[in-house]
């Protein structure tokens, strides 16, 4: 179980699913079941087009709103992009940055992700910075090297005073949407490595407060054992976040782990 300094966080990444009215329906179901929960953090990350209506449905419940991506630029001629300030304006608290689908399908690299992390922090948005190795990396034994590079580059220039706003997510690419989950031991090993790098950059006290989520086929059946690992501080949930009946049990597993 993580230290009491770190409240578990369960974030749903809806990806390109749910229009505004479907999003409202799902949000209302989740709010109805766990909307008053205070022992764990719950974040919903709908597509841009559903942010406003999902935010309204979250209302004054304890859920929080997050976006799935943002521009590194602040304004101007960037057709199709959405700025950090625009997301704040819709009452987003979090933003996912550097998801492996953005890296693989839209060619985002660590340097761009670093610019997005800085832009998010400059606008009072809390970035959920995604990291993770591919199957090739794991099989060739380079997971540790890849994670080291991703953490150092994505967080370059972030000051210790900003560290409290950071959330990291370890998502092995081979586990995303595949039904293959990292074993709790595999997850813990990488989470501990990431924690060590955070110690180096921000000092022990601050590093111990930063949450490191696990993502990749997390579901009700495996959530408890993953969340029981000392450095697993929550989950970034894709497929299982698309229905209250699969998402809420993960939240409940986090509540049980906390209690
Ligand atoms: P998954 O996705 O839970 O469907 O594996 C996780 C993610 O991509 O954040």
mmCIF file with all atom_site columns, C-alpha atoms and ligand atoms in Angstrom, residues 11 13 15 96 99-101 130 171 175-180 215-219 236-241, ligand 1:
data_model
loop_
_atom_site.group_PDB
_atom_site.id
_atom_site.type_symbol
_atom_site.label_atom_id
_atom_site.label_alt_id
_atom_site.label_comp_id
_atom_site.label_asym_id
_atom_site.label_entity_id
_atom_site.label_seq_id
_atom_site.pdbx_PDB_ins_code
_atom_site.Cartn_x
_atom_site.Cartn_y
_atom_site.Cartn_z
_atom_site.occupancy
_atom_site.B_iso_or_equiv
_atom_site.pdbx_formal_charge
_atom_site.auth_seq_id
_atom_site.auth_comp_id
_atom_site.auth_asym_id
_atom_site.auth_atom_id
_atom_site.pdbx_PDB_model_num
ATOM   1  C CA . UNK A 1 11  ? -8.268  8.207  -13.842 1.00 0.00 ? 11  UNK A CA 1
ATOM   2  C CA . UNK A 1 13  ? -9.030  7.768  -20.209 1.00 0.00 ? 13  UNK A CA 1
ATOM   3  C CA . UNK A 1 15  ? -9.805  7.946  -25.657 1.00 0.00 ? 15  UNK A CA 1
ATOM   4  C CA . UNK A 1 96  ? -2.849  13.432 -19.929 1.00 0.00 ? 96  UNK A CA 1
ATOM   5  C CA . UNK A 1 99  ? 0.175   8.879  -23.975 1.00 0.00 ? 99  UNK A CA 1
ATOM   6  C CA . UNK A 1 100 ? 1.747   6.054  -25.985 1.00 0.00 ? 100 UNK A CA 1
ATOM   7  C CA . UNK A 1 101 ? -0.946  6.420  -28.648 1.00 0.00 ? 101 UNK A CA 1
ATOM   8  C CA . UNK A 1 130 ? 2.797   8.825  -19.519 1.00 0.00 ? 130 UNK A CA 1
ATOM   9  C CA . UNK A 1 171 ? 1.989   2.251  -19.081 1.00 0.00 ? 171 UNK A CA 1
ATOM   10 C CA . UNK A 1 175 ? -0.200  -3.981 -21.988 1.00 0.00 ? 175 UNK A CA 1
ATOM   11 C CA . UNK A 1 176 ? -2.405  -1.198 -23.353 1.00 0.00 ? 176 UNK A CA 1
ATOM   12 C CA . UNK A 1 177 ? -5.699  -2.460 -24.716 1.00 0.00 ? 177 UNK A CA 1
ATOM   13 C CA . UNK A 1 178 ? -4.282  -5.967 -25.103 1.00 0.00 ? 178 UNK A CA 1
ATOM   14 C CA . UNK A 1 179 ? -5.617  -7.676 -21.997 1.00 0.00 ? 179 UNK A CA 1
ATOM   15 C CA . UNK A 1 180 ? -1.987  -8.398 -21.031 1.00 0.00 ? 180 UNK A CA 1
ATOM   16 C CA . UNK A 1 215 ? -1.929  1.773  -16.830 1.00 0.00 ? 215 UNK A CA 1
ATOM   17 C CA . UNK A 1 216 ? -2.405  -1.112 -19.216 1.00 0.00 ? 216 UNK A CA 1
ATOM   18 C CA . UNK A 1 217 ? -5.394  -3.452 -19.051 1.00 0.00 ? 217 UNK A CA 1
ATOM   19 C CA . UNK A 1 218 ? -6.142  -2.572 -15.430 1.00 0.00 ? 218 UNK A CA 1
ATOM   20 C CA . UNK A 1 219 ? -9.549  -3.891 -14.443 1.00 0.00 ? 219 UNK A CA 1
ATOM   21 C CA . UNK A 1 236 ? -4.950  5.125  -15.657 1.00 0.00 ? 236 UNK A CA 1
ATOM   22 C CA . UNK A 1 237 ? -7.809  3.112  -17.062 1.00 0.00 ? 237 UNK A CA 1
ATOM   23 C CA . UNK A 1 238 ? -8.719  2.874  -20.753 1.00 0.00 ? 238 UNK A CA 1
ATOM   24 C CA . UNK A 1 239 ? -11.177 0.179  -21.827 1.00 0.00 ? 239 UNK A CA 1
ATOM   25 C CA . UNK A 1 240 ? -12.593 -0.450 -18.371 1.00 0.00 ? 240 UNK A CA 1
ATOM   26 C CA . UNK A 1 241 ? -13.365 3.253  -17.887 1.00 0.00 ? 241 UNK A CA 1
HETATM 27 P P1 . LIG B 2 .   ? -6.353  0.099  -21.303 1.00 0.00 ? 1   LIG B P1 1
HETATM 28 O O1 . LIG B 2 .   ? -5.729  1.550  -21.655 1.00 0.00 ? 1   LIG B O1 1
HETATM 29 O O2 . LIG B 2 .   ? -6.811  0.166  -19.874 1.00 0.00 ? 1   LIG B O2 1
HETATM 30 O O3 . LIG B 2 .   ? -7.485  -0.070 -22.277 1.00 0.00 ? 1   LIG B O3 1
HETATM 31 O O4 . LIG B 2 .   ? -5.257  -0.891 -21.491 1.00 0.00 ? 1   LIG B O4 1
HETATM 32 C C1 . LIG B 2 .   ? -4.946  2.240  -20.722 1.00 0.00 ? 1   LIG B C1 1
HETATM 33 C C2 . LIG B 2 .   ? -4.491  3.543  -21.341 1.00 0.00 ? 1   LIG B C2 1
HETATM 34 O O5 . LIG B 2 .   ? -4.218  3.564  -22.557 1.00 0.00 ? 1   LIG B O5 1
HETATM 35 O O6 . LIG B 2 .   ? -4.395  4.569  -20.648 1.00 0.00 ? 1   LIG B O6 1
#
